[in-house]
Amino acid sequence: MGIVEAVGSEVRTLKKGDRVLAPFAFSDGTCEFCHRGIQTACIHGGFWGATNDGGQAEAIRAPLADGTLVVIPKDVENDDDILTAILPLTNVMSTGHHAASKAGVRRGSTVTVVGDGAVGLCGVLAAKRLGAERIIILGRHESRLEIARRFGATDIVSSRGEEAIAAVQEMTGGGAESVLECVGSESSMATAIGIARPGGAIKYVGVPHSSGHNFNLGRLFMNNITLRGGAAPARAYIPELLADAVAGKLNAFAVLDLTVNLDGVLSGYAAMDGREAIKVMVRP
């Protein structure tokens, strides 16, 4: 998030002085995949910090600005409470929404979230927003699980592996209709497959930790369980989620539990790596 200081000659939708937010990937907004709402696959796009400026800096150049940046409404651009509610939309809240929506969460449904990191917690909040009646989270960190309860989790499972699968199967009478895999490990994927209800759906948004996963394809096949996954096209979701954040209906700020300045970025990463922080907010 930041203030536009200057615009290039081809920029049409932004002007100097606009307060904007950007998703974790930039995109042109005009290619085939952008039109299909898969901006992370934009043929001219990319990810911050890969081949261009990163987002943790005093100033950056935003490529493809018209397709990437979203202007924050003028009436809340100086409201710090609203701005901190908006910030998670750039990444983890949009990813949680991606998981919930593509797993088919709907009003009255039963959802299980695998993982109590920032994305998993936002998955709980997203499922609640979409009307889920029962939300089960699998996690082991009490401080994070307390946030999950505040976000709408109705049940907690702190065991792992086969024990966790058995617990969810028993709690739900056969598995959850929608499963949000928010970790990315082989064991978390095995758990997600094991707790899915026949005819249900799994959406995996945890970045894979290795190139080779051994899936139980037999269970997916025999039980008609849908498996979908991928990086969240946050740019597609931000306008909808932004409206709710501005209206005070959506606030995932609790996952940003540590604040550092630019000189503290490295310590912020160390805190996340050591499980001392869920997600870090950087203020200049």
Short mmCIF file of C-alpha atoms in Angstrom, two decimals, residues 12 26 30 36 55-56 92 121 140 142 152 174 188 192 208 217 220 228 233 239 245 265 267 272 280:
data_model
loop_
_atom_site.label_atom_id
_atom_site.label_comp_id
_atom_site.label_asym_id
_atom_site.label_seq_id
_atom_site.Cartn_x
_atom_site.Cartn_y
_atom_site.Cartn_z
CA ARG A 12 -4.94 6.11 -17.54
CA PHE A 26 1.22 -7.50 -11.03
CA THR A 30 -6.05 -7.05 -20.63
CA ARG A 36 -10.76 -14.89 -16.97
CA GLY A 55 7.17 -4.23 -2.12
CA GLN A 56 9.10 -3.72 1.11
CA VAL A 92 -3.52 -13.46 2.80
CA LEU A 121 -7.00 -17.97 9.64
CA ARG A 140 -1.70 -26.47 17.27
CA GLU A 142 -3.27 -21.66 20.96
CA GLY A 152 -15.72 -17.85 13.23
CA GLY A 174 -18.16 -38.71 6.97
CA SER A 188 -1.24 -31.53 5.04
CA ALA A 192 -7.04 -32.71 3.37
CA PRO A 208 3.93 -26.61 -2.22
CA LEU A 217 -5.79 -40.46 -6.09
CA LEU A 220 -10.35 -38.82 -4.78
CA ARG A 228 -8.44 -27.61 -7.15
CA PRO A 233 -5.58 -14.06 -8.23
CA PRO A 239 -12.66 -4.84 -5.34
CA ALA A 245 -13.45 -3.77 4.49
CA VAL A 265 12.25 -6.42 7.98
CA SER A 267 13.85 -9.54 12.18
CA MET A 272 7.69 -15.64 11.33
CA VAL A 280 4.37 -8.96 9.88
#
